[in-house]
Amino acid sequence: MNLDDCRRLDAQDPLAALRDQFILPEGVIYLDGNSLGVLPRAAPARIAQVVAEEWGQGLIRSWNTAGWFDLPQRLGDKVARLIGAAPGEVVCTDSTSINLYKVLFAALSQAGDDKRRVVLSERSNFPTDLYIAESMCRERGFRLELVEADALASALTDEVAVLMLTHVNYRTGAMHDMKALTERAHAAGALALWDLAHSAGAVPIALNDCNADYAIGCGYKYLNGGPGAPAFVWVHTRHAGQFEQPLSGWWGHAAPFEFNPHYRPAPGIARYLCGTQPIVSLAALECGIDTVLAAAPFDGDHGSMAALRAKSLALTDAFIALVEARCPGRFSLVTPRAHAERGSQVCLALQEGGSGAYAIVQALIARGVIGDFRAGDSRMPDILRFGFTPLYLRFEDVWNAVEHLVQVFADDEWKRPEFNQKLAVT
Ligand SMILES: *Cc1c(COP(=O)(O)O)cnc(C)c1O
């Protein structure tokens, strides 16, 4: 594969025009949309309108006249289309961490009993998920059991109340088989709770088809909702009207404006709202979600996310092939090669004995190729992480990113002292 091949692929790309939906900085190849999505072109004007008109002029009337009040549900219905859920099953609210607290609490109340005292998860799950689970287990008398991904199925014993997993691993980009693991969990009598932080907007998800129980996901990664955007939460309808909301704020009340002294939870997913919603942030999130929904017409008969997934796999395949061809012997591929087992990112580790992953990432960033670094531990190597967002990335960008990587090794550029100083956010 060469630059001409990449340009040919771009010329044939049915999704090419979707790039115009974004404001991308000049001279940047952005391979970090899995951490913070880029700015939708529609967002600045929409945010300005919310501030100047809806807040500035409408003031409190805007809760009714500008549709503020049901924004979490309206956006939730849009997210539902991306995750294999139905309208009325999702709300956009709070952060991923807080939503995890809410759904894990509910799942433990439902599935836990005297014999089922275990929350099962993966050792390399995202830390906030493990921290929330750890403290909740401590508070509620459960035990958090962490195993490697390939040991999950055998660890699903009759002591497990909840299987809590992140669908696509934040470090490695490895993707679980949601349907098979959910089935295994149910066969063992456990509930299945999925974190979709690195999946929503990146890979096809079929929550109802997989028969999952609870799911949460992030608004600022592949949904392009802006820094700290509200997250989302889904519950299978078989639990509707039953599941618990531990943060029993007034927005999850059946009738918040009755101002009744006693809590009575709303019947459906609205129960998972807690307090007054961040309207400006929700407005920005809607612009982001809309950029992903704009790909839906290209799916044809293939269903949700098919076109984006096809391009994502083609981009990541091209990146892997070019790194292997042009930087031979330098990296090992941490991300699974099989399509069914990977999300929309590619992670590389330096080959045996190599060090300097952090400095290489910094040298790439100085060249305008923005990926990120995740430190290893005794079990995992340091990794270079590259997220591929098919909405705006071109095959030519993939070529250029690898060309910069080649250059970073020429003349030992990455060994310069300025690339070896750790910053607070990596
Ligand atoms: C990004 C991410 C989060 C982020 O949680 P916040 O509450 O938004 O900070 C949580 N879980 C996973 C798996 C993630 O990838």
Coordinates of C-alpha atoms and ligand atoms in Angstrom, one line a residue:
M1 CA 0.0 0.0 0.0
N2 CA 1.3 3.4 -0.9
L3 CA 0.1 7.0 -0.8
D4 CA -1.6 6.7 -4.2
D5 CA -3.6 3.7 -2.9
C6 CA -4.6 5.7 0.1
R7 CA -5.8 8.6 -2.1
R8 CA -7.7 6.1 -4.2
L9 CA -9.5 4.7 -1.2
D10 CA -10.4 8.3 -0.1
A11 CA -11.8 9.0 -3.6
Q12 CA -14.0 5.9 -3.3
D13 CA -15.0 6.5 0.3
P14 CA -18.8 7.0 0.5
L15 CA -18.4 8.7 3.9
A16 CA -15.8 11.2 2.8
A17 CA -18.2 14.2 2.9
L18 CA -19.0 13.6 6.6
R19 CA -15.6 15.1 7.4
D20 CA -17.1 18.5 6.6
Q21 CA -19.2 18.2 9.7
F22 CA -16.2 19.1 11.9
I23 CA -13.8 21.9 12.6
L24 CA -10.4 20.2 12.5
P25 CA -7.2 22.2 13.4
E26 CA -4.9 22.8 10.5
G27 CA -1.9 20.5 10.4
V28 CA -3.3 18.0 12.8
I29 CA -3.9 14.3 12.3
Y30 CA -6.2 13.5 15.2
L31 CA -6.0 9.9 16.4
D32 CA -7.4 10.5 19.8
G33 CA -11.2 10.7 19.1
N34 CA -11.5 7.7 21.5
S35 CA -10.4 10.1 24.3
L36 CA -12.0 13.4 23.3
G37 CA -14.0 13.7 20.1
V38 CA -13.5 16.7 17.8
L39 CA -15.6 19.8 17.6
P40 CA -18.7 19.5 15.4
R41 CA -19.1 22.4 13.1
A42 CA -22.7 22.9 14.3
A43 CA -21.7 23.2 17.9
P44 CA -20.4 26.7 18.4
A45 CA -23.5 28.3 16.8
R46 CA -25.9 26.0 18.7
I47 CA -24.2 26.7 22.0
A48 CA -24.2 30.4 21.3
Q49 CA -28.0 30.2 20.6
V50 CA -28.7 28.3 23.8
V51 CA -26.8 30.9 25.7
A52 CA -27.9 34.1 24.0
E53 CA -31.5 33.2 23.1
E54 CA -32.7 30.3 25.3
W55 CA -31.0 31.4 28.5
G56 CA -30.5 35.1 27.8
Q57 CA -33.9 35.9 26.5
G58 CA -36.1 32.9 27.3
L59 CA -34.8 32.5 30.9
I60 CA -36.8 30.1 33.0
R61 CA -39.5 29.9 30.3
S62 CA -37.1 27.9 28.2
W63 CA -37.6 24.8 30.3
N64 CA -40.9 24.6 28.5
T65 CA -40.5 26.6 25.4
A66 CA -37.0 25.5 24.3
G67 CA -37.5 21.8 25.1
W68 CA -35.0 21.9 27.9
F69 CA -37.0 19.7 30.2
D70 CA -37.0 16.5 28.1
L71 CA -33.5 17.0 26.6
P72 CA -32.1 13.9 28.4
Q73 CA -34.8 11.7 26.9
R74 CA -34.7 13.3 23.4
L75 CA -31.0 12.8 23.2
G76 CA -31.4 9.3 24.7
D77 CA -33.7 8.4 21.8
K78 CA -31.0 9.4 19.4
V79 CA -28.3 7.4 21.2
A80 CA -30.7 4.4 21.3
R81 CA -30.4 4.2 17.5
L82 CA -26.6 3.7 17.8
I83 CA -26.7 1.0 20.5
G84 CA -29.5 -1.3 19.4
A85 CA -32.0 0.1 21.9
A86 CA -35.5 1.4 21.4
P87 CA -36.9 4.9 22.0
G88 CA -37.7 5.6 25.6
E89 CA -35.0 3.2 26.9
V90 CA -32.0 5.7 27.2
V91 CA -31.3 9.0 28.9
C92 CA -28.3 11.2 28.5
T93 CA -27.3 12.4 31.9
D94 CA -24.5 12.6 34.5
S95 CA -21.0 11.1 33.9
T96 CA -20.1 7.6 33.0
S97 CA -18.7 7.0 36.5
I98 CA -21.9 8.2 38.1
N99 CA -24.1 6.2 35.8
L100 CA -22.0 3.1 36.6
Y101 CA -22.7 3.8 40.3
K102 CA -26.4 3.9 39.6
V103 CA -26.7 0.8 37.5
L104 CA -24.3 -1.3 39.5
F105 CA -26.3 -0.4 42.7
A106 CA -29.5 -1.5 40.9
A107 CA -28.0 -4.7 39.5
L108 CA -26.6 -5.8 42.9
S109 CA -30.0 -5.2 44.6
Q110 CA -31.7 -7.4 42.0
A111 CA -29.2 -10.2 41.6
G112 CA -27.4 -10.3 44.9
D113 CA -28.5 -12.8 47.6
D114 CA -26.9 -14.7 50.4
K115 CA -25.0 -16.9 48.0
R116 CA -24.3 -14.4 45.2
R117 CA -21.8 -11.9 46.6
V118 CA -19.4 -11.5 43.7
V119 CA -19.1 -8.7 41.0
L120 CA -17.0 -10.2 38.2
S121 CA -14.9 -8.0 36.0
E122 CA -11.7 -7.8 34.0
R123 CA -8.4 -6.9 35.5
S124 CA -7.6 -4.4 32.7
N125 CA -11.0 -2.7 32.9
F126 CA -10.9 1.1 33.0
P127 CA -9.9 2.2 36.5
T128 CA -12.9 4.3 37.3
D129 CA -15.1 1.3 36.7
L130 CA -13.0 -0.8 39.1
Y131 CA -12.9 2.0 41.7
I132 CA -16.6 2.5 41.7
A133 CA -17.2 -1.3 41.9
E134 CA -14.6 -1.7 44.6
S135 CA -16.1 0.9 47.0
M136 CA -19.7 -0.3 46.3
C137 CA -18.7 -3.9 47.0
R138 CA -17.2 -2.8 50.2
E139 CA -20.2 -0.8 51.2
R140 CA -22.7 -3.5 50.3
G141 CA -20.8 -6.6 51.4
F142 CA -19.9 -7.9 47.9
R143 CA -16.5 -9.0 46.6
L144 CA -15.0 -7.7 43.4
E145 CA -13.3 -10.5 41.5
L146 CA -10.9 -9.5 38.7
V147 CA -9.7 -12.0 36.1
E148 CA -8.1 -11.9 32.6
A149 CA -10.4 -11.7 29.7
D150 CA -10.0 -15.4 28.7
A151 CA -10.9 -16.5 32.2
L152 CA -14.2 -14.7 32.4
A153 CA -16.4 -17.5 31.2
S154 CA -15.0 -20.0 33.6
A155 CA -15.1 -17.5 36.5
L156 CA -18.9 -17.1 36.0
T157 CA -19.9 -19.3 38.9
D158 CA -23.1 -19.4 40.9
E159 CA -21.6 -16.9 43.3
V160 CA -21.6 -14.1 40.7
A161 CA -24.3 -11.5 41.0
V162 CA -23.1 -9.2 38.2
L163 CA -20.8 -9.5 35.3
M164 CA -19.5 -5.9 34.8
L165 CA -17.5 -5.4 31.6
T166 CA -16.3 -2.7 29.3
H167 CA -17.2 -3.8 25.7
V168 CA -14.1 -2.4 24.1
N169 CA -11.0 -2.3 26.2
Y170 CA -9.6 1.2 26.6
R171 CA -6.0 0.1 26.5
T172 CA -5.9 -2.7 24.0
G173 CA -8.9 -2.0 21.8
A174 CA -9.9 -5.6 22.3
M175 CA -13.7 -6.2 21.9
H176 CA -15.7 -8.7 23.9
D177 CA -18.4 -10.8 22.3
M178 CA -21.3 -9.1 24.1
K179 CA -23.9 -11.7 23.1
A180 CA -22.0 -14.8 24.1
L181 CA -20.8 -13.3 27.5
T182 CA -24.3 -12.0 28.3
E183 CA -25.7 -15.5 27.6
R184 CA -23.0 -17.0 29.8
A185 CA -23.8 -14.6 32.6
H186 CA -27.5 -15.3 32.4
A187 CA -26.9 -19.1 32.3
A188 CA -24.9 -18.6 35.5
G189 CA -27.8 -16.6 37.1
A190 CA -25.9 -13.3 36.9
L191 CA -26.9 -10.0 35.3
A192 CA -24.7 -8.5 32.6
L193 CA -23.7 -4.8 32.8
W194 CA -21.8 -3.3 29.9
D195 CA -19.8 -0.1 29.7
L196 CA -19.9 1.2 26.1
A197 CA -17.5 4.1 26.6
H198 CA -15.2 3.0 23.7
S199 CA -18.0 1.4 21.6
A200 CA -20.8 3.9 21.2
G201 CA -20.4 5.7 17.9
A202 CA -17.5 3.4 17.0
V203 CA -18.8 -0.1 16.6
P204 CA -22.2 -1.6 16.0
I205 CA -23.9 -2.5 19.3
A206 CA -27.1 -4.5 19.7
L207 CA -28.1 -4.2 23.4
N208 CA -31.6 -5.6 23.0
D209 CA -30.5 -8.3 20.6
C210 CA -27.8 -9.4 23.1
N211 CA -30.4 -9.3 25.8
A212 CA -28.1 -7.3 28.1
D213 CA -29.4 -6.0 31.4
Y214 CA -27.7 -2.6 32.0
A215 CA -25.5 -0.4 29.9
I216 CA -23.7 3.0 30.3
G217 CA -21.5 5.0 27.9
C218 CA -19.6 8.1 27.3
G219 CA -20.6 11.3 25.5
Y220 CA -17.3 12.9 24.8
K221 CA -15.4 10.1 23.0
Y222 CA -16.8 8.8 19.7
L223 CA -20.0 10.7 20.2
N224 CA -18.1 14.0 19.9
G225 CA -20.2 15.7 22.7
G226 CA -17.4 17.9 24.0
P227 CA -15.2 17.8 27.1
G228 CA -17.1 16.4 30.0
A229 CA -20.2 15.9 28.0
P230 CA -23.1 14.1 29.7
A231 CA -23.0 10.3 29.4
F232 CA -25.9 7.9 28.8
V233 CA -27.6 5.0 30.6
W234 CA -29.8 2.2 29.4
V235 CA -31.8 -0.5 31.2
H236 CA -33.5 -3.4 29.5
T237 CA -37.3 -2.9 29.6
R238 CA -37.8 -6.2 31.5
H239 CA -36.3 -4.3 34.5
A240 CA -38.3 -1.1 33.9
G241 CA -40.3 0.0 36.8
Q242 CA -38.3 -2.2 39.1
F243 CA -34.7 -1.1 39.0
E244 CA -33.4 1.1 41.8
Q245 CA -32.0 4.6 41.7
P246 CA -29.7 5.1 44.6
L247 CA -29.3 8.8 43.8
S248 CA -33.0 9.5 44.3
G249 CA -33.1 13.2 43.3
W250 CA -36.2 15.1 42.2
W251 CA -35.6 14.8 38.5
G252 CA -36.1 11.0 38.7
H253 CA -39.4 11.5 40.6
A254 CA -42.6 10.4 39.0
A255 CA -43.9 14.0 39.3
P256 CA -41.1 16.4 40.2
F257 CA -43.3 19.5 40.1
E258 CA -45.7 18.1 42.7
F259 CA -43.0 18.9 45.3
N260 CA -44.2 16.0 47.3
P261 CA -42.1 15.3 50.5
H262 CA -41.8 11.6 49.6
Y263 CA -39.8 10.1 46.7
R264 CA -41.8 8.1 44.2
P265 CA -39.6 7.0 41.3
A266 CA -40.6 7.7 37.7
P267 CA -41.7 4.5 35.9
G268 CA -39.1 4.2 33.1
I269 CA -35.6 5.3 32.4
A270 CA -36.3 8.9 33.6
R271 CA -35.8 7.4 37.0
Y272 CA -32.1 7.6 36.3
L273 CA -32.1 11.3 36.2
C274 CA -31.0 12.8 39.5
G275 CA -30.9 16.6 39.6
T276 CA -31.2 19.6 37.2
Q277 CA -29.5 18.8 33.9
P278 CA -26.6 20.7 32.3
I279 CA -28.5 22.2 29.3
V280 CA -25.6 23.9 27.6
S281 CA -23.6 20.6 27.7
L282 CA -26.6 18.6 26.5
A283 CA -27.0 21.0 23.6
A284 CA -23.4 20.4 22.6
L285 CA -23.8 16.7 23.0
E286 CA -26.7 16.7 20.6
C287 CA -24.5 18.2 17.9
G288 CA -22.0 15.4 18.5
I289 CA -24.6 12.6 18.4
D290 CA -26.0 14.1 15.2
T291 CA -22.6 13.8 13.5
V292 CA -22.7 10.0 14.0
L293 CA -26.3 9.7 13.0
A294 CA -25.4 11.4 9.8
A295 CA -23.7 8.2 8.7
A296 CA -26.9 6.1 9.1
P297 CA -28.2 6.8 5.5
F298 CA -25.0 5.0 4.2
D299 CA -25.9 1.8 6.1
G300 CA -28.3 0.7 3.4
D301 CA -30.0 -2.6 4.4
H302 CA -27.1 -3.5 6.7
G303 CA -28.4 -1.7 9.8
S304 CA -27.0 0.5 12.4
M305 CA -23.3 1.6 12.1
A306 CA -22.5 -0.7 9.3
A307 CA -20.9 1.9 7.0
L308 CA -18.9 3.5 9.8
R309 CA -17.7 0.1 11.0
A310 CA -16.6 -0.9 7.5
K311 CA -14.5 2.2 7.2
S312 CA -13.2 1.9 10.7
L313 CA -11.9 -1.6 10.0
A314 CA -10.4 -0.5 6.7
L315 CA -8.6 2.4 8.4
T316 CA -7.3 0.3 11.2
D317 CA -6.3 -2.5 8.8
A318 CA -4.4 0.0 6.7
F319 CA -2.6 1.5 9.7
I320 CA -1.5 -1.9 11.0
A321 CA -0.3 -2.9 7.5
L322 CA 1.7 0.3 7.1
V323 CA 3.3 0.2 10.5
E324 CA 4.4 -3.4 10.0
A325 CA 5.7 -2.6 6.5
R326 CA 7.4 0.7 7.3
C327 CA 8.6 0.2 10.9
P328 CA 9.6 -3.4 10.7
G329 CA 10.7 -5.0 14.0
R330 CA 9.9 -2.0 16.1
F331 CA 6.4 -2.7 17.4
S332 CA 4.2 -5.5 18.4
L333 CA 0.5 -5.3 17.9
V334 CA -1.4 -5.3 21.1
T335 CA -4.9 -5.0 19.5
P336 CA -6.3 -8.2 18.2
R337 CA -6.0 -8.6 14.5
A338 CA -9.4 -10.4 14.0
H339 CA -12.1 -7.9 13.1
A340 CA -14.7 -9.4 15.4
E341 CA -12.3 -8.9 18.4
R342 CA -11.4 -5.3 17.9
G343 CA -12.9 -1.8 18.3
S344 CA -11.8 1.3 16.5
Q345 CA -8.3 1.8 17.9
V346 CA -4.9 0.3 17.4
C347 CA -2.4 -0.1 20.2
L348 CA 1.2 -0.8 19.7
A349 CA 3.9 -1.8 22.2
L350 CA 7.6 -1.5 21.5
Q351 CA 9.1 -4.9 20.8
E352 CA 11.1 -6.8 23.5
G353 CA 13.7 -4.6 25.1
G354 CA 12.4 -1.3 23.6
S355 CA 11.6 1.7 25.7
G356 CA 10.5 5.2 25.0
A357 CA 6.8 4.7 24.1
Y358 CA 6.0 8.0 26.0
A359 CA 8.7 10.0 24.1
I360 CA 7.6 8.6 20.7
V361 CA 4.0 9.7 21.4
Q362 CA 5.3 13.2 22.4
A363 CA 7.4 13.4 19.3
L364 CA 4.4 12.5 17.2
I365 CA 2.3 15.1 18.9
A366 CA 5.0 17.7 18.2
R367 CA 4.5 16.7 14.5
G368 CA 0.7 17.2 14.8
V369 CA -0.1 13.4 15.0
I370 CA -2.1 13.2 18.2
G371 CA -2.4 9.8 19.7
D372 CA -1.7 9.0 23.3
F373 CA 0.3 6.9 25.7
R374 CA -0.9 4.5 28.4
A375 CA 1.6 3.3 31.0
G376 CA 2.1 -0.4 31.5
D377 CA 2.5 -2.4 34.7
S378 CA 3.9 -5.7 35.6
R379 CA 1.4 -7.5 33.4
M380 CA 1.1 -5.0 30.5
P381 CA 3.7 -3.2 28.4
D382 CA 3.6 0.6 27.9
I383 CA 1.4 1.3 24.9
L384 CA 1.0 3.8 22.1
R385 CA -2.7 4.2 21.5
F386 CA -4.2 5.4 18.2
G387 CA -8.0 5.9 17.9
F388 CA -9.5 6.0 14.4
T389 CA -12.7 7.9 14.0
P390 CA -14.1 7.1 10.5
L391 CA -16.3 10.2 10.4
Y392 CA -13.4 12.5 9.7
L393 CA -10.2 10.4 9.1
R394 CA -9.0 9.8 5.6
F395 CA -6.8 7.0 4.4
E396 CA -4.3 9.7 3.4
D397 CA -4.2 10.7 7.1
V398 CA -3.3 7.1 7.9
W399 CA -0.4 7.2 5.4
N400 CA 0.8 10.5 6.8
A401 CA 0.6 9.4 10.4
V402 CA 2.8 6.4 9.6
E403 CA 5.2 8.6 7.6
H404 CA 5.6 10.8 10.7
L405 CA 6.2 7.7 12.8
V406 CA 9.0 6.7 10.4
Q407 CA 10.5 10.2 10.7
V408 CA 10.4 10.1 14.5
F409 CA 12.8 7.2 14.4
A410 CA 15.1 8.9 11.8
D411 CA 17.9 10.7 13.6
D412 CA 16.6 9.4 16.9
E413 CA 14.2 12.4 17.0
W414 CA 12.2 10.9 19.8
K415 CA 15.2 10.8 22.1
R416 CA 15.3 14.6 22.5
P417 CA 14.9 15.7 26.1
E418 CA 11.8 17.7 25.4
F419 CA 9.9 14.6 24.5
N420 CA 10.9 12.8 27.7
Q421 CA 9.3 15.1 30.2
K422 CA 6.0 13.8 31.6
L423 CA 2.9 16.0 31.5
A424 CA 0.0 15.8 33.9
V425 CA -2.5 14.5 31.3
T426 CA -1.1 11.8 29.0
Ligands
LIG1 C1 -13.6 7.1 29.3 C2 -14.2 6.0 30.2 C3 -14.8 6.4 31.4 C4 -14.9 7.9 31.7 O1 -15.7 8.1 32.9 P1 -16.0 9.6 33.3 O2 -16.9 9.5 34.4 O3 -16.5 10.3 32.1 O4 -14.7 10.2 33.7 C5 -15.4 5.4 32.2 N1 -15.2 4.1 31.8 C6 -14.6 3.7 30.7 C7 -14.5 2.3 30.4 C8 -14.0 4.7 29.9 O5 -13.4 4.3 28.8

